[in-house]
Amino acid sequence: MERLQATFDKLLRETTSTFHRYMYDRIDWNTRIVGLLGPRGVGKTTMVLQYIKENLPRKESLYVVAEDLYFANHTLVDLADTFARTGGKYLIIDEIHKYKGWSRELKLIYDYHSELHVFFTGSSILDIYKGISDLSRRVLTYEMQGLSYREYLSLFHQIELPVYSIQQILNQEVELPQGFLPLQHFSDYLQRGYYPFRDNNFERYIMNVVNTTLEVDIAQYADLTPATIRKLKRLLAIIAQAAPFKPNFTQIGGQLEVSRNNIADLCAWLEKAGLIGQLRDSTGGIQGLGKVDKVYLDNATLIYVLGNKSTEIGTIRETFFYNQMRVMTDVISSRISDFEIDGKTFEVGGKKKKQKQIQNAEQGYVVKDDIETGYGNIIPLWQFGLTY
């Protein structure tokens, strides 16, 4: 326990509080068990440490990582028992998906220690609602995505913009700060801005995120064999080179020597883990019944790291729009254009994009790249990065 506390102290000293992710003020931190899920590398750990440092009494708090060597000889319940006996009130468990049987033990902690507040982070592939012991009735979960364009501007360039709703953007209500050039940093955001990390080894860092997601997170969750992990990597490579595309699971299955149904499962795991996005023809997200219409890489940054460097700009634009919009609303495929949101049709393209694809839409919008401001039903692409 002393070593765990010492490690915790070191992490708190190294944690800065100059920038908060969009989820920081949305979480009900007072709930007895709170779970923060999300793709690897989007800043969950940093945000949790910021909250502890800024809001919780140090002597009543403990942060641990679920793969710590402490758990070679102790259980989560052991930790909670010892911590509660010494007056602890706030137990934070990072990367809980790396602890086998986490769901059952969290239920026991909930039942045995009413005085404890437990906060955990985990991979977005965790399915709380299928967790054993009815944990889903006891835990409040949130899911966090990578940086929006607005957050990127704040974190890396100290440019502060307010959050705008989708309707405010469509109503042309976005106001540009004095001297702000909205396209100055947009290309850099698309290439490097989705993950809150920046140094000369950026691409290597992203590749480590991808490999750990495949080899550890998904592999442990789905209990995959090494052979299946290799096929999962090959599938991601196929998607990286071809996205966006209409999926032919039978054809892809033939390439990987995997059945059509298994390809659908592999894609679902990649989607839950934040590596790809699957655009469906009806609402409901990953758990919905809608047919998959297109498969994308999850975000533009992944395209530049995993995909072909000569990837068409149209693919980048569509991926950005889909990635940013799905955080706050359901995005589905359009029968006549690119996307549909709440009955509104969106056609995404460059500044020369015409109105042809949306001429029969009841509410149609042309989303144009390479323009700073819009007019009428023409909306600048970059503004859709201001919704969170």
Coordinates of C-alpha atoms in Angstrom, one line a residue:
M1 CA 0.0 0.0 0.0
E2 CA 2.9 2.4 0.8
R3 CA 4.3 1.8 -2.7
L4 CA 1.0 2.4 -4.3
Q5 CA 0.6 5.7 -2.4
A6 CA 4.1 6.8 -3.4
T7 CA 3.4 6.1 -7.1
F8 CA 0.2 8.0 -6.8
D9 CA 2.0 11.0 -5.3
K10 CA 4.5 11.0 -8.2
L11 CA 1.7 11.0 -10.8
L12 CA -0.1 13.9 -9.1
R13 CA 3.1 16.0 -9.1
E14 CA 3.5 15.4 -12.8
T15 CA -0.1 16.2 -13.6
T16 CA -0.8 19.7 -15.0
S17 CA -4.2 21.4 -15.0
T18 CA -4.0 24.0 -17.7
F19 CA -6.4 22.2 -20.0
H20 CA -9.5 20.1 -19.4
R21 CA -11.2 17.7 -21.8
Y22 CA -14.8 18.2 -22.7
M23 CA -16.0 15.3 -20.4
Y24 CA -14.5 16.9 -17.3
D25 CA -17.6 18.9 -16.4
R26 CA -20.1 16.4 -17.7
I27 CA -19.4 13.6 -15.3
D28 CA -21.4 13.2 -12.1
W29 CA -18.3 12.5 -10.0
N30 CA -20.5 12.0 -6.9
T31 CA -22.0 8.7 -8.1
R32 CA -20.8 5.7 -6.0
I33 CA -19.4 3.9 -9.0
V34 CA -18.5 5.8 -12.2
G35 CA -16.8 4.3 -15.3
L36 CA -15.0 6.3 -18.0
L37 CA -14.6 4.3 -21.2
G38 CA -13.0 5.3 -24.4
P39 CA -10.3 4.4 -27.0
R40 CA -6.8 4.1 -25.8
G41 CA -4.7 7.3 -26.0
V42 CA -7.5 9.9 -25.8
G43 CA -6.5 11.3 -22.3
K44 CA -8.7 9.4 -19.9
T45 CA -6.0 8.9 -17.3
T46 CA -4.8 12.5 -17.4
M47 CA -8.3 13.8 -16.9
V48 CA -9.0 11.6 -13.9
L49 CA -5.7 12.6 -12.3
Q50 CA -6.6 16.3 -12.9
Y51 CA -9.9 15.8 -11.1
I52 CA -8.3 14.1 -8.1
K53 CA -5.6 16.8 -7.8
E54 CA -8.1 19.6 -8.1
N55 CA -11.1 18.3 -6.1
L56 CA -10.4 15.3 -3.8
P57 CA -8.7 15.3 -0.4
R58 CA -5.3 13.5 -0.9
K59 CA -5.4 11.5 2.3
E60 CA -8.8 10.0 1.4
S61 CA -7.9 9.2 -2.2
L62 CA -6.0 6.4 -3.9
Y63 CA -5.2 5.9 -7.6
V64 CA -4.0 2.5 -8.9
V65 CA -3.5 0.9 -12.3
A66 CA -5.2 -2.5 -12.6
E67 CA -2.1 -4.2 -14.0
D68 CA 0.1 -3.1 -11.1
L69 CA 2.2 -5.9 -9.5
Y70 CA 0.3 -5.4 -6.3
F71 CA -2.5 -7.4 -7.9
A72 CA -0.3 -10.5 -8.4
N73 CA -0.9 -11.3 -4.7
H74 CA -4.0 -9.2 -3.9
T75 CA -7.5 -8.6 -5.3
L76 CA -9.4 -5.5 -5.9
V77 CA -11.5 -6.4 -2.9
D78 CA -8.4 -6.7 -0.7
L79 CA -7.3 -3.3 -1.8
A80 CA -10.7 -1.8 -1.0
D81 CA -10.8 -3.5 2.4
T82 CA -7.4 -2.1 3.4
F83 CA -8.1 1.3 1.9
A84 CA -11.4 1.7 3.7
R85 CA -9.9 0.6 7.1
T86 CA -7.4 3.5 6.8
G87 CA -10.2 6.1 6.2
G88 CA -10.1 6.0 2.4
K89 CA -13.2 7.3 0.5
Y90 CA -12.2 7.7 -3.1
L91 CA -10.7 4.7 -5.0
I92 CA -9.7 5.2 -8.6
I93 CA -8.8 2.2 -10.7
D94 CA -7.2 2.8 -14.1
E95 CA -7.3 0.4 -17.1
I96 CA -9.7 -1.9 -15.2
H97 CA -10.1 -4.1 -18.4
K98 CA -6.7 -5.5 -17.6
Y99 CA -8.0 -7.1 -14.4
K100 CA -9.7 -10.4 -14.8
G101 CA -13.0 -10.7 -13.0
W102 CA -13.2 -6.9 -12.5
S103 CA -17.0 -6.8 -12.7
R104 CA -17.7 -9.3 -10.0
E105 CA -15.3 -7.6 -7.6
L106 CA -16.6 -4.2 -8.2
K107 CA -20.1 -5.5 -7.3
L108 CA -18.6 -6.9 -4.0
I109 CA -16.9 -3.5 -3.3
Y110 CA -20.2 -1.7 -3.9
D111 CA -22.1 -4.1 -1.6
Y112 CA -19.5 -4.2 1.2
H113 CA -18.3 -0.6 1.3
S114 CA -21.0 2.0 1.1
E115 CA -18.5 4.6 2.3
L116 CA -16.4 4.2 -0.8
H117 CA -16.7 6.1 -4.1
V118 CA -15.1 4.1 -6.9
F119 CA -14.1 5.5 -10.3
F120 CA -12.6 3.4 -13.0
T121 CA -11.4 3.8 -16.5
G122 CA -11.3 1.2 -19.2
S123 CA -11.2 0.4 -22.9
S124 CA -14.3 1.3 -24.8
I125 CA -14.6 -2.4 -25.8
L126 CA -15.9 -3.2 -22.3
D127 CA -19.6 -4.1 -22.3
I128 CA -20.8 -3.0 -19.0
Y129 CA -24.3 -4.1 -19.7
K130 CA -23.2 -7.6 -20.3
G131 CA -21.1 -7.6 -17.2
I132 CA -21.6 -10.3 -14.7
S133 CA -23.4 -9.7 -11.4
D134 CA -25.7 -7.0 -12.8
L135 CA -23.0 -4.4 -12.4
S136 CA -24.8 -2.2 -15.0
R137 CA -27.5 -1.3 -12.5
R138 CA -24.8 0.1 -10.1
V139 CA -22.5 1.9 -12.4
L140 CA -22.8 5.2 -14.3
T141 CA -20.7 5.1 -17.4
Y142 CA -19.4 7.7 -19.8
E143 CA -17.5 7.4 -23.0
M144 CA -14.8 9.9 -24.1
Q145 CA -13.5 10.4 -27.6
G146 CA -10.4 12.2 -28.9
L147 CA -9.8 15.9 -29.3
S148 CA -12.3 18.0 -31.2
Y149 CA -10.9 20.8 -33.4
R150 CA -11.9 23.2 -30.7
E151 CA -10.1 21.3 -28.0
Y152 CA -7.0 21.0 -30.2
L153 CA -6.9 24.8 -30.7
S154 CA -7.1 25.3 -27.0
L155 CA -4.5 22.7 -26.0
F156 CA -1.8 23.3 -28.6
H157 CA -2.4 26.9 -29.7
Q158 CA -4.1 28.5 -26.7
I159 CA -6.9 29.7 -29.0
E160 CA -10.2 29.6 -27.0
L161 CA -13.5 29.1 -28.8
P162 CA -16.9 28.3 -27.3
V163 CA -18.8 25.1 -27.9
Y164 CA -21.5 25.5 -30.5
S165 CA -24.5 23.2 -31.0
I166 CA -25.1 21.7 -34.4
Q167 CA -28.2 23.9 -34.8
Q168 CA -26.1 27.0 -34.0
I169 CA -23.6 26.0 -36.7
L170 CA -26.4 25.5 -39.3
N171 CA -27.9 28.8 -38.3
Q172 CA -24.6 30.5 -39.2
E173 CA -24.1 31.7 -35.5
V174 CA -20.4 30.9 -35.2
E175 CA -18.5 34.1 -34.4
L176 CA -14.8 34.3 -35.2
P177 CA -12.5 35.9 -32.6
Q178 CA -10.5 38.9 -33.7
G179 CA -7.5 37.8 -35.8
F180 CA -8.5 34.1 -35.7
L181 CA -7.7 32.3 -39.0
P182 CA -9.8 29.1 -38.8
L183 CA -7.9 27.2 -41.6
Q184 CA -4.4 28.1 -40.3
H185 CA -4.2 25.0 -38.1
F186 CA -6.9 22.8 -39.6
S187 CA -4.6 20.7 -41.7
D188 CA -2.3 20.0 -38.8
Y189 CA -5.3 19.0 -36.7
L190 CA -6.4 16.5 -39.3
Q191 CA -2.9 15.0 -39.5
R192 CA -1.8 15.0 -35.8
G193 CA -4.5 16.6 -33.7
Y194 CA -7.0 13.9 -32.6
Y195 CA -4.8 12.5 -29.8
P196 CA -3.6 14.8 -27.0
F197 CA 0.0 14.0 -27.5
R198 CA 2.7 15.8 -29.4
D199 CA 6.4 15.1 -29.9
N200 CA 8.9 13.9 -32.5
N201 CA 7.8 10.3 -32.0
F202 CA 4.2 11.0 -32.6
E203 CA 3.7 8.3 -35.3
R204 CA 5.4 5.7 -33.2
Y205 CA 3.2 6.6 -30.3
I206 CA 0.1 6.1 -32.4
M207 CA 1.3 2.8 -33.7
N208 CA 1.9 1.7 -30.1
V209 CA -1.6 2.7 -29.3
V210 CA -3.0 0.7 -32.2
N211 CA -0.9 -2.4 -31.5
T212 CA -1.7 -2.4 -27.8
T213 CA -5.4 -2.0 -28.6
L214 CA -5.2 -5.0 -30.9
E215 CA -2.8 -7.3 -29.0
V216 CA -4.0 -6.6 -25.5
D217 CA -7.3 -4.8 -25.2
I218 CA -9.3 -6.6 -27.9
A219 CA -7.4 -9.9 -27.4
Q220 CA -8.2 -10.0 -23.7
Y221 CA -11.8 -8.9 -24.1
A222 CA -12.6 -11.5 -26.8
D223 CA -10.1 -14.1 -25.7
L224 CA -8.5 -14.2 -29.1
T225 CA -5.9 -16.7 -30.3
P226 CA -2.6 -15.4 -31.8
A227 CA -3.8 -16.5 -35.2
T228 CA -7.0 -14.4 -34.9
I229 CA -5.1 -11.4 -33.7
R230 CA -3.0 -11.6 -36.9
K231 CA -6.2 -11.7 -39.0
L232 CA -7.5 -8.7 -37.0
K233 CA -4.3 -6.8 -37.9
R234 CA -4.7 -7.8 -41.6
L235 CA -8.3 -6.7 -41.5
L236 CA -7.4 -3.2 -40.1
A237 CA -4.7 -2.9 -42.9
I238 CA -7.3 -3.7 -45.5
I239 CA -9.6 -1.1 -44.1
A240 CA -6.8 1.5 -43.8
Q241 CA -6.0 1.2 -47.5
A242 CA -9.6 1.1 -48.8
A243 CA -11.7 3.2 -46.4
P244 CA -14.3 4.5 -46.8
F245 CA -15.9 1.6 -48.7
K246 CA -19.2 -0.4 -48.8
P247 CA -18.3 -3.5 -46.9
N248 CA -18.4 -6.9 -48.6
F249 CA -17.8 -9.2 -45.7
T250 CA -17.9 -12.3 -47.9
Q251 CA -15.1 -10.9 -50.1
I252 CA -13.0 -9.8 -47.1
G253 CA -13.6 -13.1 -45.4
G254 CA -12.2 -14.9 -48.4
Q255 CA -9.1 -12.7 -48.3
L256 CA -8.6 -13.5 -44.6
E257 CA -9.9 -17.1 -44.7
V258 CA -12.5 -16.2 -42.2
S259 CA -16.3 -16.6 -42.3
R260 CA -18.5 -13.7 -43.2
N261 CA -20.1 -13.6 -39.7
N262 CA -16.7 -13.6 -38.1
I263 CA -15.6 -10.6 -40.2
A264 CA -18.6 -8.7 -38.8
D265 CA -17.5 -9.6 -35.3
L266 CA -14.0 -8.5 -35.9
C267 CA -15.2 -5.2 -37.3
A268 CA -17.5 -4.7 -34.3
W269 CA -14.5 -5.1 -32.0
L270 CA -12.4 -2.7 -34.0
E271 CA -15.2 -0.2 -33.9
K272 CA -15.8 -0.5 -30.1
A273 CA -12.0 -0.1 -29.6
G274 CA -12.0 3.2 -31.5
L275 CA -10.0 2.1 -34.5
I276 CA -12.8 2.2 -37.2
G277 CA -16.2 3.7 -37.6
Q278 CA -19.1 1.9 -39.3
L279 CA -21.8 4.2 -40.8
R280 CA -25.2 2.6 -40.6
D281 CA -28.5 3.3 -42.4
S282 CA -30.5 3.8 -39.2
T283 CA -29.9 5.1 -35.7
G284 CA -28.7 3.1 -32.7
G285 CA -24.9 3.3 -32.9
I286 CA -22.8 0.2 -32.5
Q287 CA -25.6 -1.6 -30.7
G288 CA -28.2 -0.7 -33.4
L289 CA -29.7 -2.9 -35.9
G290 CA -28.9 -0.7 -38.9
K291 CA -27.1 -2.2 -41.8
V292 CA -23.5 -1.1 -42.2
D293 CA -23.3 1.2 -45.3
K294 CA -19.7 2.4 -45.2
V295 CA -16.6 1.6 -43.2
Y296 CA -14.2 4.4 -42.2
L297 CA -11.0 4.6 -40.1
D298 CA -12.0 6.1 -36.8
N299 CA -10.4 9.5 -37.3
A300 CA -8.4 11.5 -39.8
T301 CA -5.2 11.2 -37.8
L302 CA -5.3 7.4 -38.1
I303 CA -5.7 7.8 -41.8
Y304 CA -2.4 9.6 -42.0
V305 CA -0.6 7.2 -39.8
L306 CA -2.1 3.9 -41.0
G307 CA -3.3 4.7 -44.5
N308 CA -1.7 5.6 -47.7
K309 CA 0.0 9.0 -47.6
S310 CA -1.8 9.9 -50.9
T311 CA -5.2 9.3 -49.4
E312 CA -7.8 11.4 -51.2
I313 CA -8.7 14.6 -49.4
G314 CA -12.4 13.6 -49.9
T315 CA -11.8 10.7 -47.6
I316 CA -10.2 12.9 -45.0
R317 CA -13.1 15.4 -45.1
E318 CA -15.8 12.7 -44.7
T319 CA -13.9 11.0 -41.9
F320 CA -13.6 14.3 -40.0
F321 CA -17.2 15.1 -40.3
Y322 CA -18.4 11.7 -39.3
N323 CA -15.9 11.5 -36.4
Q324 CA -16.8 14.8 -34.9
M325 CA -20.6 14.7 -35.4
R326 CA -21.2 11.2 -33.9
V327 CA -20.0 12.4 -30.4
M328 CA -23.1 14.4 -29.8
T329 CA -25.7 12.8 -32.1
D330 CA -26.6 9.9 -34.3
V331 CA -25.1 10.1 -37.8
I332 CA -26.5 7.7 -40.4
S333 CA -26.0 7.2 -44.1
S334 CA -28.1 9.2 -46.6
R335 CA -29.9 7.7 -49.5
I336 CA -29.1 10.7 -51.7
S337 CA -25.9 12.1 -50.2
D338 CA -23.1 11.5 -47.7
F339 CA -24.7 11.8 -44.2
E340 CA -28.0 12.3 -42.4
I341 CA -28.5 13.8 -38.9
D342 CA -31.9 14.3 -37.4
G343 CA -33.6 14.4 -40.9
K344 CA -31.0 16.8 -42.3
T345 CA -28.9 15.8 -45.3
F346 CA -25.2 16.7 -45.5
E347 CA -23.0 16.6 -48.6
V348 CA -19.3 17.0 -47.7
G349 CA -16.7 18.3 -50.2
G350 CA -14.3 21.0 -51.3
K351 CA -15.1 24.7 -51.9
K352 CA -16.3 23.9 -55.4
K353 CA -18.9 21.4 -54.3
K354 CA -22.3 22.1 -55.8
Q355 CA -25.9 21.6 -54.6
K356 CA -26.7 18.7 -57.0
Q357 CA -26.7 15.9 -54.5
I358 CA -29.0 17.6 -52.0
Q359 CA -31.4 19.3 -54.4
N360 CA -34.2 16.8 -53.5
A361 CA -33.5 16.9 -49.7
E362 CA -36.1 18.5 -47.5
Q363 CA -33.3 20.1 -45.4
G364 CA -30.0 19.9 -47.2
Y365 CA -26.6 21.4 -46.4
V366 CA -23.3 21.6 -48.4
V367 CA -20.3 21.2 -46.1
K368 CA -17.3 22.8 -47.7
D369 CA -13.6 22.6 -46.9
D370 CA -11.2 25.4 -47.6
I371 CA -13.7 28.2 -46.7
E372 CA -13.6 30.3 -43.5
T373 CA -17.3 31.4 -43.3
G374 CA -20.5 30.1 -44.8
Y375 CA -23.8 31.5 -46.1
G376 CA -27.3 30.1 -46.6
N377 CA -27.0 26.3 -46.5
I378 CA -23.3 26.3 -47.1
I379 CA -21.3 25.5 -43.9
P380 CA -17.5 25.5 -43.5
L381 CA -16.2 22.0 -42.7
W382 CA -14.0 23.2 -39.8
Q383 CA -17.0 24.5 -37.8
F384 CA -18.2 20.9 -37.2
G385 CA -15.2 20.6 -35.0
L386 CA -16.7 23.0 -32.4
T387 CA -19.5 20.9 -31.0
Y388 CA -17.6 19.6 -28.0

